Amino acid sequence: PKEITFDLNLTPGDPILADEVLLARVFHNILSNALEAAPAHSRIGIELSALPGSASSAPIARVRVQDQGPGVSPARCRALRLRGWLGIHADLEPPLLPGLGLAICQHILELHDGAFEIASLPGEGTTVEVRLPYPERQGPPRNTQSIP
């Protein structure tokens, strides 16, 4: 066992409209990635907060997951989000062989009018931020039949 410590900073907000099974898949993937990257005796931070909206944007629920793993380059961050891409990305050193997990997360979040960002630098860990709108400007989740 790695002996990972979870640092939780949870500020409850209003509920969001979402398919709970699909969102569970998103957070399972993100947390699994953080656990895989985290070295022994390190910390994973999980933060839940509500961000106010503005005249042009809805208020959002934000979830951040931050690990203390090896981190990745900006080029790798971009490659990790490529939808439907599975194979070795030859221009990266060492070559990257991703699965489809984060591309599926991106698709699920787009179905909920949400988004996510990956911030990482080699040697500094990775932060994944998920943003989901609150109901006043959020429609029901779109057709989810195409989710693998």
Backbone as a chain_set.jsonl record, in Angstrom:
{"seq": "PKEITFDLNLTPGDPILADEVLLARVFHNILSNALEAAPAHSRIGIELSALPGSASSAPIARVRVQDQGPGVSPARCRALRLRGWLGIHADLEPPLLPGLGLAICQHILELHDGAFEIASLPGEGTTVEVRLPYPERQGPPRNTQSIP", "coords": {"N": [[0.825, -1.202, 0.0], [0.358, 2.292, -0.658], [-0.03, 4.342, 1.221], [-1.513, 6.951, 1.173], [-2.509, 10.257, 1.891], [-5.557, 11.95, 2.132], [-6.536, 15.215, 1.599], [-9.214, 17.048, 2.387], [-11.309, 19.639, 1.355], [-14.182, 20.811, 1.589], [-16.808, 22.689, 0.554], [-20.038, 22.925, 0.83], [-22.496, 23.434, -1.697], [-25.264, 24.534, -3.708], [-27.399, 21.987, -5.143], [-26.582, 20.312, -8.24], [-27.871, 19.648, -11.546], [-27.599, 16.503, -12.806], [-26.486, 13.455, -14.345], [-26.051, 10.981, -12.204], [-24.661, 8.547, -12.388], [-22.999, 8.857, -14.61], [-21.451, 11.07, -13.773], [-20.23, 9.901, -11.573], [-18.549, 8.181, -12.889], [-16.797, 9.992, -14.099], [-15.509, 11.155, -11.817], [-14.444, 8.901, -10.625], [-12.568, 8.143, -12.543], [-10.823, 10.382, -12.546], [-9.916, 10.434, -9.868], [-8.756, 7.879, -9.729], [-6.646, 8.199, -11.544], [-5.15, 10.123, -10.134], [-4.461, 8.679, -7.829], [-2.903, 6.672, -8.974], [-0.75, 8.153, -9.947], [0.304, 9.294, -7.675], [3.021, 9.33, -5.425], [4.274, 7.106, -2.834], [3.34, 7.867, 0.52], [2.357, 10.436, 0.056], [0.178, 13.261, -0.663], [-3.213, 13.776, -1.645], [-5.208, 16.266, -2.736], [-8.556, 17.305, -2.415], [-10.949, 19.481, -3.423], [-13.988, 21.123, -3.072], [-16.021, 23.632, -4.247], [-18.097, 26.562, -4.61], [-18.486, 28.793, -7.246], [-19.181, 32.173, -7.912], [-21.436, 33.464, -10.382], [-21.51, 35.658, -13.269], [-22.642, 38.512, -15.183], [-22.481, 37.405, -17.675], [-21.998, 34.725, -17.296], [-22.898, 31.629, -15.744], [-23.277, 30.707, -12.247], [-21.002, 28.313, -10.884], [-20.269, 24.932, -9.883], [-17.299, 23.811, -8.551], [-14.806, 21.381, -8.669], [-11.734, 20.358, -7.528], [-8.952, 18.278, -7.995], [-5.911, 17.425, -6.762], [-2.718, 16.107, -7.174], [0.472, 14.829, -5.964], [2.152, 13.754, -7.773], [4.462, 12.853, -10.471], [3.88, 14.729, -12.416], [3.216, 16.238, -15.66], [4.187, 17.359, -18.945], [3.091, 20.41, -20.655], [2.443, 19.69, -23.319], [1.805, 16.992, -23.064], [-0.441, 17.248, -21.424], [-2.265, 18.378, -23.227], [-2.44, 16.266, -25.084], [-3.596, 14.256, -23.535], [-6.263, 14.886, -23.526], [-7.318, 14.366, -25.993], [-9.952, 13.369, -27.911], [-11.017, 10.135, -28.526], [-8.521, 9.228, -29.245], [-6.084, 6.849, -29.338], [-3.097, 5.54, -28.88], [0.437, 5.632, -29.587], [1.93, 8.695, -29.046], [4.063, 10.074, -30.971], [5.716, 12.378, -30.989], [6.243, 13.058, -28.422], [8.374, 12.793, -25.604], [9.152, 10.685, -22.985], [7.341, 8.487, -25.286], [3.768, 8.784, -25.257], [1.199, 6.762, -24.121], [-1.89, 6.85, -23.882], [-5.04, 5.987, -22.327], [-8.553, 6.033, -22.873], [-9.791, 7.394, -20.866], [-9.779, 10.193, -19.853], [-10.68, 11.527, -22.106], [-13.241, 10.473, -22.315], [-14.264, 11.463, -19.906], [-14.241, 14.204, -20.536], [-16.161, 14.263, -22.564], [-18.481, 13.423, -21.159], [-18.725, 15.539, -19.315], [-19.154, 17.675, -21.078], [-21.684, 16.957, -21.994], [-23.149, 17.717, -19.826], [-23.025, 20.442, -19.864], [-20.656, 21.239, -18.752], [-17.115, 21.428, -17.945], [-13.574, 20.647, -18.004], [-10.248, 21.181, -16.787], [-6.77, 20.574, -17.103], [-3.924, 21.012, -15.241], [-0.496, 21.01, -15.09], [2.938, 20.417, -14.395], [6.138, 19.059, -15.114], [7.489, 17.316, -12.372], [5.954, 18.661, -10.501], [3.426, 17.704, -9.886], [-0.124, 17.2, -10.587], [-3.096, 18.976, -11.329], [-6.513, 18.606, -11.623], [-9.341, 20.233, -12.684], [-12.754, 20.343, -12.386], [-15.682, 21.734, -13.715], [-19.029, 22.524, -13.241], [-22.198, 23.754, -14.182], [-24.633, 25.513, -12.177], [-28.187, 24.909, -11.682], [-29.819, 27.166, -12.633], [-28.998, 28.107, -15.158], [-28.573, 25.854, -16.499], [-29.459, 23.276, -18.616], [-31.296, 20.141, -18.833], [-29.3, 17.112, -18.66], [-27.838, 16.285, -21.787], [-28.605, 13.941, -24.457], [-27.395, 10.839, -23.529], [-26.802, 8.509, -24.767], [-24.592, 7.875, -26.381], [-22.395, 7.42, -24.798], [-19.621, 5.454, -24.099]], "CA": [[0.0, 0.0, 0.0], [1.104, 3.547, -0.801], [-0.274, 5.262, 2.338], [-1.825, 8.276, 0.653], [-3.376, 11.071, 2.734], [-6.482, 12.8, 1.393], [-6.861, 16.497, 2.208], [-10.537, 17.428, 1.887], [-11.777, 20.992, 1.61], [-15.497, 20.714, 0.967], [-17.747, 23.756, 0.852], [-21.261, 22.535, 0.131], [-23.239, 24.438, -2.442], [-26.551, 24.054, -4.181], [-27.281, 20.797, -5.979], [-26.555, 20.483, -9.684], [-28.631, 18.646, -12.277], [-26.609, 15.671, -13.476], [-26.628, 12.008, -14.334], [-25.12, 10.599, -11.143], [-23.821, 7.423, -12.826], [-21.955, 9.393, -15.477], [-20.512, 11.871, -12.98], [-19.42, 8.965, -10.774], [-17.508, 7.69, -13.801], [-15.823, 11.078, -14.232], [-14.695, 11.315, -10.617], [-13.683, 7.655, -10.45], [-11.41, 8.202, -13.432], [-9.89, 11.421, -12.092], [-9.288, 9.984, -8.62], [-7.887, 6.737, -10.048], [-5.419, 8.749, -12.125], [-4.38, 10.767, -9.065], [-3.887, 7.621, -6.99], [-1.855, 5.99, -9.739], [0.396, 9.05, -10.083], [0.815, 9.725, -6.368], [4.034, 8.491, -4.802], [3.993, 6.67, -1.463], [3.399, 8.87, 1.597], [2.06, 11.77, -0.455], [-1.161, 13.761, -0.396], [-4.105, 14.137, -2.733], [-6.156, 17.27, -2.274], [-9.858, 17.358, -3.081], [-11.606, 20.722, -3.023], [-15.296, 21.394, -3.656], [-16.415, 25.001, -3.942], [-19.053, 27.209, -5.504], [-17.975, 30.047, -7.76], [-20.308, 33.011, -8.338], [-21.542, 33.785, -11.795], [-21.46, 37.073, -13.637], [-23.699, 38.83, -16.141], [-22.346, 36.565, -18.869], [-21.744, 33.317, -16.986], [-23.659, 31.056, -14.634], [-22.475, 30.218, -11.131], [-20.575, 26.941, -11.132], [-19.677, 24.074, -8.859], [-15.937, 23.477, -8.971], [-14.117, 20.318, -7.932], [-10.313, 20.261, -7.884], [-8.214, 17.137, -7.47], [-4.499, 17.739, -6.949], [-1.825, 15.063, -6.667], [1.88, 15.183, -5.848], [2.857, 12.835, -8.66], [5.569, 13.4, -11.251], [3.449, 15.786, -13.317], [3.431, 16.033, -17.087], [4.43, 18.587, -19.708], [1.895, 20.965, -21.293], [2.115, 18.908, -24.514], [1.123, 15.782, -22.602], [-1.78, 17.658, -20.964], [-3.108, 18.507, -24.423], [-2.644, 14.933, -25.673], [-4.471, 13.464, -22.666], [-7.66, 15.271, -23.752], [-7.738, 14.096, -27.363], [-11.094, 12.468, -27.948], [-10.939, 9.01, -29.438], [-7.15, 8.953, -29.642], [-5.455, 5.78, -28.571], [-1.894, 5.129, -29.594], [1.644, 6.316, -29.133], [2.103, 10.049, -29.55], [5.487, 9.942, -31.269], [6.527, 13.574, -30.779], [6.48, 13.274, -26.994], [9.464, 11.974, -25.085], [8.942, 9.416, -23.682], [6.038, 8.427, -25.959], [2.599, 8.708, -24.381], [0.2, 5.774, -24.526], [-3.026, 7.061, -22.99], [-6.302, 5.318, -22.574], [-9.599, 6.972, -23.268], [-10.471, 7.864, -19.669], [-10.02, 11.632, -19.762], [-11.516, 11.924, -23.244], [-14.611, 10.122, -21.925], [-14.647, 12.465, -18.897], [-14.53, 15.458, -21.235], [-17.437, 14.094, -23.258], [-19.541, 13.404, -20.142], [-18.88, 16.892, -18.782], [-19.779, 18.49, -22.117], [-23.109, 16.623, -21.992], [-23.735, 18.421, -18.683], [-22.626, 21.85, -20.007], [-19.504, 21.45, -17.887], [-15.787, 21.4, -18.562], [-12.48, 20.402, -17.075], [-8.914, 21.629, -17.17], [-5.653, 19.855, -16.497], [-2.747, 21.858, -15.07], [0.579, 20.16, -14.608], [4.306, 20.636, -14.838], [6.992, 17.965, -14.643], [8.029, 17.461, -11.028], [5.095, 19.472, -9.636], [2.105, 17.128, -9.704], [-1.174, 17.532, -11.545], [-4.385, 19.416, -10.811], [-7.636, 18.513, -12.544], [-10.447, 21.05, -12.202], [-14.03, 20.077, -13.035], [-16.646, 22.817, -13.505], [-20.398, 22.189, -13.637], [-23.073, 24.887, -13.889], [-25.797, 25.337, -11.324], [-29.392, 24.737, -12.508], [-30.535, 28.29, -13.235], [-28.635, 28.266, -16.56], [-28.221, 24.524, -16.982], [-30.56, 22.442, -19.072], [-31.104, 18.753, -18.43], [-28.211, 16.479, -19.403], [-28.176, 15.917, -23.156], [-28.675, 12.508, -24.733], [-26.176, 10.156, -23.092], [-26.752, 7.188, -25.405], [-23.318, 7.617, -27.052], [-21.313, 7.199, -23.844], [-19.185, 4.047, -24.119]], "C": [[0.865, 1.261, 0.0], [0.999, 4.473, 0.399], [-0.412, 6.696, 1.847], [-2.758, 8.979, 1.642], [-4.26, 11.931, 1.836], [-6.754, 14.049, 2.208], [-8.171, 16.967, 1.584], [-10.868, 18.851, 2.305], [-13.114, 21.11, 0.875], [-16.398, 21.827, 1.462], [-19.036, 23.429, 0.12], [-21.925, 23.723, -0.546], [-24.594, 23.872, -2.796], [-26.361, 22.799, -5.021], [-27.202, 21.171, -7.462], [-27.45, 19.418, -10.307], [-27.635, 17.816, -13.064], [-27.021, 14.208, -13.43], [-25.59, 11.481, -13.342], [-24.202, 9.451, -11.544], [-22.682, 7.941, -13.699], [-20.955, 10.244, -14.698], [-19.661, 10.998, -12.07], [-18.281, 8.419, -11.623], [-16.411, 8.731, -13.97], [-14.909, 11.12, -13.012], [-13.912, 10.049, -10.285], [-12.425, 7.702, -11.302], [-10.37, 9.199, -12.926], [-9.174, 10.995, -10.818], [-8.375, 8.781, -8.847], [-6.565, 7.214, -10.641], [-4.536, 9.382, -11.05], [-3.717, 9.728, -8.167], [-2.751, 6.906, -7.689], [-0.591, 6.843, -9.804], [1.062, 9.368, -8.755], [1.887, 8.786, -5.849], [3.619, 8.102, -3.379], [4.166, 7.838, -0.496], [3.174, 10.29, 1.086], [0.607, 12.116, -0.162], [-1.905, 13.975, -1.716], [-5.123, 15.098, -2.148], [-7.43, 17.215, -3.095], [-10.59, 18.573, -2.533], [-12.92, 20.863, -3.786], [-15.694, 22.801, -3.253], [-17.43, 25.496, -4.965], [-18.457, 28.538, -5.936], [-19.148, 30.891, -8.261], [-20.284, 33.235, -9.839], [-21.37, 35.275, -12.019], [-22.606, 37.334, -14.61], [-23.656, 37.91, -17.352], [-22.101, 35.087, -18.565], [-22.521, 32.884, -15.743], [-22.734, 30.746, -13.463], [-22.142, 28.745, -11.382], [-20.136, 26.246, -9.852], [-18.314, 23.678, -9.389], [-15.382, 22.399, -8.056], [-12.69, 20.267, -8.451], [-9.721, 19.029, -7.221], [-6.747, 17.384, -7.803], [-3.654, 16.627, -6.346], [-0.389, 15.591, -6.603], [2.732, 14.231, -6.682], [3.924, 13.542, -9.471], [5.178, 14.545, -12.176], [3.74, 15.427, -14.76], [3.622, 17.378, -17.766], [3.119, 19.127, -20.273], [1.482, 20.188, -22.543], [1.386, 17.624, -24.132], [-0.279, 16.112, -22.101], [-2.725, 17.77, -22.146], [-3.424, 17.138, -25.008], [-3.601, 14.092, -24.844], [-5.943, 13.732, -22.933], [-8.171, 14.899, -25.134], [-8.798, 13.015, -27.395], [-10.866, 11.361, -28.968], [-9.535, 8.642, -29.854], [-6.58, 7.886, -28.736], [-4.268, 5.31, -29.369], [-0.726, 5.936, -29.092], [1.747, 7.666, -29.825], [3.61, 10.236, -29.746], [6.315, 11.179, -30.957], [6.767, 13.885, -29.304], [7.569, 12.329, -26.518], [9.316, 11.846, -23.588], [7.558, 9.372, -24.308], [4.908, 8.204, -24.962], [1.621, 7.685, -24.94], [-0.988, 5.899, -23.593], [-4.172, 6.112, -23.287], [-7.31, 6.368, -22.987], [-10.262, 7.655, -22.08], [-10.776, 9.348, -19.632], [-10.818, 12.152, -20.943], [-12.979, 11.612, -22.952], [-15.117, 11.111, -20.871], [-15.034, 13.778, -19.573], [-15.884, 15.376, -21.922], [-18.61, 14.13, -22.262], [-19.784, 14.813, -19.607], [-19.503, 17.829, -19.812], [-21.277, 18.213, -22.213], [-23.86, 17.351, -20.877], [-23.429, 19.928, -18.716], [-21.472, 22.213, -19.086], [-18.206, 21.376, -18.67], [-14.774, 20.951, -17.529], [-11.177, 20.892, -17.665], [-7.894, 20.776, -16.448], [-4.488, 20.826, -16.429], [-1.651, 20.996, -14.471], [1.91, 20.648, -15.158], [5.148, 19.477, -14.33], [7.583, 18.277, -13.269], [7.125, 18.197, -10.058], [3.697, 18.906, -9.434], [1.12, 17.636, -10.734], [-2.426, 17.97, -10.796], [-5.415, 19.285, -11.922], [-8.783, 19.296, -11.918], [-11.675, 20.758, -13.052], [-14.966, 21.228, -12.696], [-17.997, 22.392, -14.068], [-21.317, 23.343, -13.268], [-24.188, 24.514, -12.919], [-27.065, 25.429, -12.171], [-29.978, 25.967, -13.17], [-30.183, 28.509, -14.701], [-28.292, 26.92, -17.193], [-29.472, 23.787, -17.426], [-30.352, 21.029, -18.564], [-29.946, 18.145, -19.206], [-28.693, 16.059, -20.789], [-28.179, 14.396, -23.306], [-27.359, 11.832, -24.383], [-26.039, 8.784, -23.73], [-25.378, 6.875, -25.982], [-22.165, 7.388, -26.095], [-20.92, 5.73, -23.884], [-19.281, 3.404, -22.764]], "O": [[1.952, 1.291, 0.578], [1.87, 5.324, 0.582], [0.457, 7.538, 2.077], [-3.687, 8.365, 2.169], [-3.777, 12.561, 0.896], [-7.155, 13.965, 3.369], [-8.227, 17.252, 0.388], [-10.721, 19.218, 3.471], [-13.162, 21.464, -0.303], [-16.714, 21.9, 2.649], [-19.124, 23.634, -1.09], [-21.917, 24.846, -0.043], [-25.019, 22.854, -2.251], [-25.275, 22.572, -5.555], [-27.697, 22.219, -7.876], [-27.752, 18.406, -9.675], [-26.903, 18.349, -13.897], [-27.806, 13.79, -12.579], [-24.39, 11.529, -13.611], [-23.065, 9.391, -11.077], [-21.536, 7.517, -13.548], [-19.749, 10.154, -14.931], [-18.499, 11.315, -11.818], [-17.173, 8.217, -11.127], [-15.228, 8.393, -13.982], [-13.685, 11.121, -13.146], [-12.823, 10.129, -9.718], [-11.342, 7.344, -10.84], [-9.178, 8.895, -12.885], [-7.962, 11.173, -10.696], [-7.324, 8.68, -8.214], [-5.499, 6.707, -10.293], [-3.319, 9.2, -11.055], [-2.554, 9.875, -7.788], [-1.745, 6.569, -7.064], [0.518, 6.314, -9.725], [2.253, 9.678, -8.713], [1.689, 7.572, -5.831], [2.716, 8.707, -2.8], [5.037, 8.689, -0.681], [3.741, 11.241, 1.624], [-0.103, 11.361, 0.503], [-1.315, 14.306, -2.744], [-5.814, 14.778, -1.181], [-7.389, 17.093, -4.319], [-10.822, 18.681, -1.329], [-12.95, 20.733, -5.01], [-15.707, 23.134, -2.068], [-17.591, 24.917, -6.039], [-17.982, 29.315, -5.108], [-20.019, 30.377, -8.963], [-19.23, 33.196, -10.474], [-21.121, 36.043, -11.09], [-23.446, 36.461, -14.83], [-24.683, 37.664, -17.984], [-22.005, 34.279, -19.489], [-22.76, 33.67, -14.827], [-21.536, 30.543, -13.659], [-22.913, 28.025, -12.017], [-19.698, 26.874, -8.888], [-18.185, 23.259, -10.539], [-15.476, 22.491, -6.832], [-12.457, 20.149, -9.654], [-9.955, 18.767, -6.042], [-6.38, 17.533, -8.968], [-3.828, 16.246, -5.189], [-0.085, 16.664, -7.124], [3.879, 13.942, -6.342], [4.257, 14.695, -9.198], [6.049, 15.261, -12.671], [4.421, 14.443, -15.048], [3.258, 18.416, -17.214], [2.137, 18.39, -20.364], [0.288, 20.042, -22.804], [0.446, 17.219, -24.815], [-1.211, 15.34, -22.327], [-3.864, 17.309, -22.076], [-4.566, 16.88, -25.388], [-4.35, 13.288, -25.401], [-6.79, 12.902, -22.605], [-9.351, 15.098, -25.421], [-8.569, 11.886, -26.959], [-10.56, 11.626, -30.13], [-9.366, 7.809, -30.744], [-6.596, 8.015, -27.512], [-4.435, 4.733, -30.443], [-0.89, 6.827, -28.259], [1.66, 7.755, -31.05], [4.336, 10.523, -28.794], [7.509, 11.056, -30.684], [7.426, 14.872, -28.978], [7.666, 11.194, -26.984], [9.354, 12.883, -22.926], [6.68, 10.137, -23.908], [5.077, 7.52, -23.952], [1.259, 7.748, -26.115], [-1.098, 5.151, -22.622], [-4.252, 5.518, -24.362], [-6.944, 7.468, -23.401], [-11.207, 8.422, -22.266], [-11.923, 9.732, -19.403], [-11.562, 13.123, -20.802], [-13.862, 12.396, -23.3], [-16.266, 11.548, -20.932], [-16.041, 14.39, -19.218], [-16.668, 16.323, -21.864], [-19.614, 14.8, -22.509], [-20.933, 15.23, -19.463], [-20.303, 18.692, -19.451], [-22.058, 19.126, -22.483], [-25.067, 17.573, -20.978], [-23.562, 20.608, -17.698], [-21.331, 23.369, -18.686], [-18.204, 21.274, -19.897], [-15.069, 20.881, -16.336], [-11.024, 21.002, -18.882], [-8.123, 20.316, -15.329], [-4.101, 21.403, -17.445], [-1.86, 20.329, -13.458], [1.983, 21.217, -16.247], [4.904, 18.964, -13.238], [8.109, 19.366, -13.039], [7.485, 18.35, -8.891], [2.85, 19.585, -8.853], [1.472, 18.399, -11.634], [-2.771, 17.405, -9.759], [-5.218, 19.79, -13.027], [-9.155, 19.059, -10.768], [-11.65, 20.902, -14.274], [-15.044, 21.655, -11.544], [-18.099, 21.959, -15.216], [-21.231, 23.864, -12.156], [-24.623, 23.365, -12.85], [-27.023, 25.976, -13.273], [-30.605, 25.823, -14.219], [-31.004, 29.057, -15.437], [-27.773, 26.871, -18.308], [-30.441, 23.694, -16.671], [-29.336, 20.743, -17.93], [-29.633, 18.609, -20.302], [-29.801, 15.548, -20.949], [-27.801, 13.667, -22.389], [-26.31, 12.222, -24.897], [-25.233, 7.973, -23.273], [-25.019, 5.701, -26.07], [-21.04, 7.178, -26.548], [-21.769, 4.854, -23.723], [-18.952, 2.227, -22.615]]}, "num_chains": 1, "name": "protein.A"}
